[in-house]
Structures are given as C-alpha cells and as structure tokens.
PDB file of C-alpha atoms in Angstrom:
ATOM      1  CA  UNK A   5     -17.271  -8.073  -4.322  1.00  0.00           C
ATOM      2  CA  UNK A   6     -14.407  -7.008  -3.208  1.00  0.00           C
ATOM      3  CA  UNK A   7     -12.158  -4.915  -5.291  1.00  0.00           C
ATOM      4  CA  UNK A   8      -8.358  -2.423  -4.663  1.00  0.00           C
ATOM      5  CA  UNK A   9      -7.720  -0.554  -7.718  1.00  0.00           C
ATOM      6  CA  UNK A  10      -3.987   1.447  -7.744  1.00  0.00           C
ATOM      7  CA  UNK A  11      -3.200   4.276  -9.855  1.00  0.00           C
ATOM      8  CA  UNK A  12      -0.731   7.262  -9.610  1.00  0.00           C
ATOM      9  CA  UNK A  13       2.270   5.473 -10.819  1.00  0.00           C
ATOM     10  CA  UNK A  14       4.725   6.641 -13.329  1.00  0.00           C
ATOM     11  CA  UNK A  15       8.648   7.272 -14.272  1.00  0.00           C
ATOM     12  CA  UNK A  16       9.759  10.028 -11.910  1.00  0.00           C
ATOM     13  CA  UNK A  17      13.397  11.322 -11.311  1.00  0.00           C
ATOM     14  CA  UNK A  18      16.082  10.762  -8.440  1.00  0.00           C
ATOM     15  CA  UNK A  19      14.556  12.687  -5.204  1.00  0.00           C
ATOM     16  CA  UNK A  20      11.083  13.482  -7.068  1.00  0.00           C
ATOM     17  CA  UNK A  21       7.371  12.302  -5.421  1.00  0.00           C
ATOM     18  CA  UNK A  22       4.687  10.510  -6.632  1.00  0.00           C
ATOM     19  CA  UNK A  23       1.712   9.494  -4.538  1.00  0.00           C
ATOM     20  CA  UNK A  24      -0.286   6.099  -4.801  1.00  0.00           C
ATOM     21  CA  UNK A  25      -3.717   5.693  -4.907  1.00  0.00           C
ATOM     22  CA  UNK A  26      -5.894   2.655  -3.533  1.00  0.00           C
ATOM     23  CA  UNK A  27      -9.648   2.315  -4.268  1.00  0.00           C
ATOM     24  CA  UNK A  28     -11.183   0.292  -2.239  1.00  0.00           C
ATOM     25  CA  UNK A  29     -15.136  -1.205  -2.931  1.00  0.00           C
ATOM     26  CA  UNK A  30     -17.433  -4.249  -1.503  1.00  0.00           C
ATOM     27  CA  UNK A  31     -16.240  -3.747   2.045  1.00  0.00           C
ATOM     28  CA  UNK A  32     -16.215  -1.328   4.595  1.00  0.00           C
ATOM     29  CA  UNK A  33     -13.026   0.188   5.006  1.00  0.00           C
ATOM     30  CA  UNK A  34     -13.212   1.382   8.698  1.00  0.00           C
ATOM     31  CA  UNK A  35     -13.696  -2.079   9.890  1.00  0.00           C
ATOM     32  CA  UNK A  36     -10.388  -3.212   8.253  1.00  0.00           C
ATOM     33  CA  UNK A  37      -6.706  -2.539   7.165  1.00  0.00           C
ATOM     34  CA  UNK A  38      -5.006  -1.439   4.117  1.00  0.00           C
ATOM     35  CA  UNK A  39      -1.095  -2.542   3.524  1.00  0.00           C
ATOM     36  CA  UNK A  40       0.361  -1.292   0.699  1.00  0.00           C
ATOM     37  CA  UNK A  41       3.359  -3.455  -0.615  1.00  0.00           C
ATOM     38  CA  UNK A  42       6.344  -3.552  -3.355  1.00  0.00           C
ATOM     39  CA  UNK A  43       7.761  -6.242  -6.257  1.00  0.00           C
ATOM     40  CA  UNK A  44      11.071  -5.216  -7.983  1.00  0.00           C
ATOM     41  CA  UNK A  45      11.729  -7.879 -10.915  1.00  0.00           C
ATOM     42  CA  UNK A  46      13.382 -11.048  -8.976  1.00  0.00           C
ATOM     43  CA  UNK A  47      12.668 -10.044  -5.740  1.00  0.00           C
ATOM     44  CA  UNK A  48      10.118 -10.597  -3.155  1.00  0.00           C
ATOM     45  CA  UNK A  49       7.286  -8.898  -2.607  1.00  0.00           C
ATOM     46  CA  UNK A  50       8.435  -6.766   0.306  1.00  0.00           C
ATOM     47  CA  UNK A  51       5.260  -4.455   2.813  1.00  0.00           C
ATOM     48  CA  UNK A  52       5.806  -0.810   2.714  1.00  0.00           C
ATOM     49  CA  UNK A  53       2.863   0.432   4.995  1.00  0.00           C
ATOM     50  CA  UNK A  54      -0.131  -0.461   7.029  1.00  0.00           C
ATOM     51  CA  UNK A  55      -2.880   1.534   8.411  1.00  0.00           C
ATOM     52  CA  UNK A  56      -5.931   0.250  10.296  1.00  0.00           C
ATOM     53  CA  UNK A  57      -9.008   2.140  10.338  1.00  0.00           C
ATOM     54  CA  UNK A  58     -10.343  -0.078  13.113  1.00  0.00           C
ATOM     55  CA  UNK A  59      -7.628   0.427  15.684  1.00  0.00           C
ATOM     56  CA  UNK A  60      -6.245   3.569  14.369  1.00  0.00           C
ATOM     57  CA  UNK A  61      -2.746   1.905  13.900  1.00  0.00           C
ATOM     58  CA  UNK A  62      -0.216   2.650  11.613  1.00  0.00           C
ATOM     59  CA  UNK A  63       2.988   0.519  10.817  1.00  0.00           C
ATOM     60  CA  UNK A  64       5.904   1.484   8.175  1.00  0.00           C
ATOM     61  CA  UNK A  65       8.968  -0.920   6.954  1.00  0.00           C
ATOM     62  CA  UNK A  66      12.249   0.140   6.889  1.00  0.00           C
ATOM     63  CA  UNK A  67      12.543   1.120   4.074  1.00  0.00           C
ATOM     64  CA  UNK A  68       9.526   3.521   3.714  1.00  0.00           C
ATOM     65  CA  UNK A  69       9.875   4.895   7.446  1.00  0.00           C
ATOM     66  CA  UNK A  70      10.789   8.665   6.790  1.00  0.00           C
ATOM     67  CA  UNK A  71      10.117   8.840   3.752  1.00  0.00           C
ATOM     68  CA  UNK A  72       6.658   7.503   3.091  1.00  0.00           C
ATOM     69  CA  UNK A  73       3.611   8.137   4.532  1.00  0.00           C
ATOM     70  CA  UNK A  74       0.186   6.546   4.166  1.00  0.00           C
ATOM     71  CA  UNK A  75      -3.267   8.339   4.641  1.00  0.00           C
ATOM     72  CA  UNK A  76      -7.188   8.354   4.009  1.00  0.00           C
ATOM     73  CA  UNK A  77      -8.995  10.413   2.262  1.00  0.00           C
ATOM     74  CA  UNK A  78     -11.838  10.985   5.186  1.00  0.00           C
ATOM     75  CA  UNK A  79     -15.709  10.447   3.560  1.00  0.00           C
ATOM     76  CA  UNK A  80     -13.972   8.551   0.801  1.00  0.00           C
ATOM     77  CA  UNK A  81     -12.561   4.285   0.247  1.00  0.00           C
ATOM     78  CA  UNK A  82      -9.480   6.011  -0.992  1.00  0.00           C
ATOM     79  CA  UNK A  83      -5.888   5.022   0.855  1.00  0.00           C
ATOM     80  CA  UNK A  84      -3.182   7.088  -0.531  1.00  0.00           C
ATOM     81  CA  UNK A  85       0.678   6.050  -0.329  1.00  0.00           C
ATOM     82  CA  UNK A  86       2.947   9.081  -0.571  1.00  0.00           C
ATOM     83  CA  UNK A  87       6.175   9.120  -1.536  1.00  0.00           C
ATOM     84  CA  UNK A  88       8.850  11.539  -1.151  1.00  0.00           C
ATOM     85  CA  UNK A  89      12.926  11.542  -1.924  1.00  0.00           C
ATOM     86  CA  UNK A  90      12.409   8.396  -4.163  1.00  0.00           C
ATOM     87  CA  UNK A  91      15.737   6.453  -5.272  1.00  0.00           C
ATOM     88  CA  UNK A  92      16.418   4.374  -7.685  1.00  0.00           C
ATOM     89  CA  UNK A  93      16.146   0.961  -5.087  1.00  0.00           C
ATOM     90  CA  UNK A  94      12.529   2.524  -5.156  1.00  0.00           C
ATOM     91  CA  UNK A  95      11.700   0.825  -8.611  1.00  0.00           C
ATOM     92  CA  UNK A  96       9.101  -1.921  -8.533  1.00  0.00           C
ATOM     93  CA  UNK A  97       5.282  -2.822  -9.104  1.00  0.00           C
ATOM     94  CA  UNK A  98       3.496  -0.965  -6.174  1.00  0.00           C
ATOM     95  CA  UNK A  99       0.644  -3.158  -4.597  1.00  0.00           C
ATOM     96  CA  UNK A 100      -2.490  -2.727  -2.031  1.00  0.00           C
ATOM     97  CA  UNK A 101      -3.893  -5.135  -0.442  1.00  0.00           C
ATOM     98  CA  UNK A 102      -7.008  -5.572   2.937  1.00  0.00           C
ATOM     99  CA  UNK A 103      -7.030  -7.929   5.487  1.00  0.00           C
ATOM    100  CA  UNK A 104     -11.074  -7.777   4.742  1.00  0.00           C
ATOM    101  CA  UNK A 105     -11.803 -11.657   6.166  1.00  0.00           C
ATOM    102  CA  UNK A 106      -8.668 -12.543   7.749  1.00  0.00           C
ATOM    103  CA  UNK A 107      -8.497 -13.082  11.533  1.00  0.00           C
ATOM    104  CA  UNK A 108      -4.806 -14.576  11.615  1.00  0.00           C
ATOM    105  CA  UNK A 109      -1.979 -12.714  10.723  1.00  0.00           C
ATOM    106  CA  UNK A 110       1.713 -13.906   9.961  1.00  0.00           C
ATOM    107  CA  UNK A 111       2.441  -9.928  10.379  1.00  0.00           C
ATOM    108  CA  UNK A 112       0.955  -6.524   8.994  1.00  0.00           C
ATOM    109  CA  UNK A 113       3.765  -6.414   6.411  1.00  0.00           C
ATOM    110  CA  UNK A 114       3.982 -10.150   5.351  1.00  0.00           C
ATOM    111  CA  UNK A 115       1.994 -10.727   2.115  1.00  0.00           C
ATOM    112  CA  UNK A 116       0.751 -13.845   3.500  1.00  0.00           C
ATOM    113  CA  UNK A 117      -1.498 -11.682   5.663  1.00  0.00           C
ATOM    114  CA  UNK A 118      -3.804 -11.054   2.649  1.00  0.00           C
ATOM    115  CA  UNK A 119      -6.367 -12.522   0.666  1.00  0.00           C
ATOM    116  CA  UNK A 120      -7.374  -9.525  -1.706  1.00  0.00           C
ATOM    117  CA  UNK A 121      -4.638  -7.219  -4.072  1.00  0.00           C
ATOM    118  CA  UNK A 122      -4.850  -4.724  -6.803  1.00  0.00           C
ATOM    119  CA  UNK A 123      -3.562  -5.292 -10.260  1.00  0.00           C
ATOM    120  CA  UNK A 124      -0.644  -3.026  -8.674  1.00  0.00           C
ATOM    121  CA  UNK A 125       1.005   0.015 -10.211  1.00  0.00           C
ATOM    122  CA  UNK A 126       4.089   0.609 -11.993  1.00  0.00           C
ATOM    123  CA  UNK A 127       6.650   3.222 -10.504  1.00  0.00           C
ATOM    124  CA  UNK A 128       9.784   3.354 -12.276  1.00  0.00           C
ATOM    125  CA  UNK A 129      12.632   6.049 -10.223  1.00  0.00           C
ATOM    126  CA  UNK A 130      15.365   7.005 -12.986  1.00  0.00           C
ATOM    127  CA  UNK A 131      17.125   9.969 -14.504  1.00  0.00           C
TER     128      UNK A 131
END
C-alpha cells in the first residue's frame, strides 16, 4: 500500500526555515519520483519541487528556485523539502506526492501528474 506522510510544518517568522518531511512506504523509492507541492486557501495547488531517484533529475518552480531545495535522506524513504528566507506568499498546506504507477505525465510540477498525496502539512509564515 502505498502511503506519503508530511510532517515538519509549523508557524515560523518572516526570513526563518523550516524543513518538510515526506515518508514514503509500499514502493520503492529509487524507481520513482517525489514532487512536493503547495495550496494557499483559494488558490491552486501550485508544484514546488521534483526529484527523481531513477534518472537523478531534479526540477524547481519559480517560486522555490533559490530558495528551496529538495533532498534524500540516503538508506532511508525519507524526501526532505527545505526551506529557507520564507515570506509571507509562502503560507499554504505543503503536499508530497509519487508518480509510483504513472507512465504519462502532463509535467513534473502539474498535480495532474499524480495518483498518490499525503494528508499535507500546514506551514503558516507570519510575524
């Protein structure tokens, strides 16, 4: 069964870091991707990162590129999303998500691209 938990959320201030945590289970994560992706309330769901352990690519949107940078935690199914200099615009339910079963993609950042999410994670950017 497969299964993404998040965690590492929270309120942090203007400029502060948090990083993001994906657990992934019931698939074998070198084979596959990992995207992570954002919601703010009455917006769309809008792809932050990819990273594919298969082809050793890694793809950032704009707004994460310089800022954000997504890893693996070698020997373990854990994908980690840091985040540095966060902003207020940074607000919003943080999601990850594997391609695990897809062979057609609409593009690495396009939510469409994926079958299987976490419950996401809250991260809230304020003074």
């Amino acid at each position: 069964q497969v299964q993404l938990v998040e965690s590492g959320g929270g309120l942090v201030q203007p400029g502060g870091s948090l990083r993001l945590s994906c657990r992934t289970s019931g698939f074998t994560l070198n084979y596959y991707a990992i995207a992570w992706f954002r919601q703010a309330p009455g917006k769309e769901r809008e792809g932050i990162s990819y990273i594919n352990f298969s082809t050793n690519t890694i793809n950032y949107g704009e707004s994460a590129k310089g800022r954000f940078t997504t890893s693996r935690d070698n020997g373990k199914n854990t994908v980690y999303l840091q985040m540095n200099n966060l902003q207020p615009e940074d607000t919003a339910v943080y999601y990850c998500a594997t391609d695990y079963g897809r062979t057609d993609y609409a593009g690495v950042l396009s939510p469409v691209s994926y079958d299987y999410w976490g419950q996401g994670t809250q991260v809230t950017v304020s003074s």
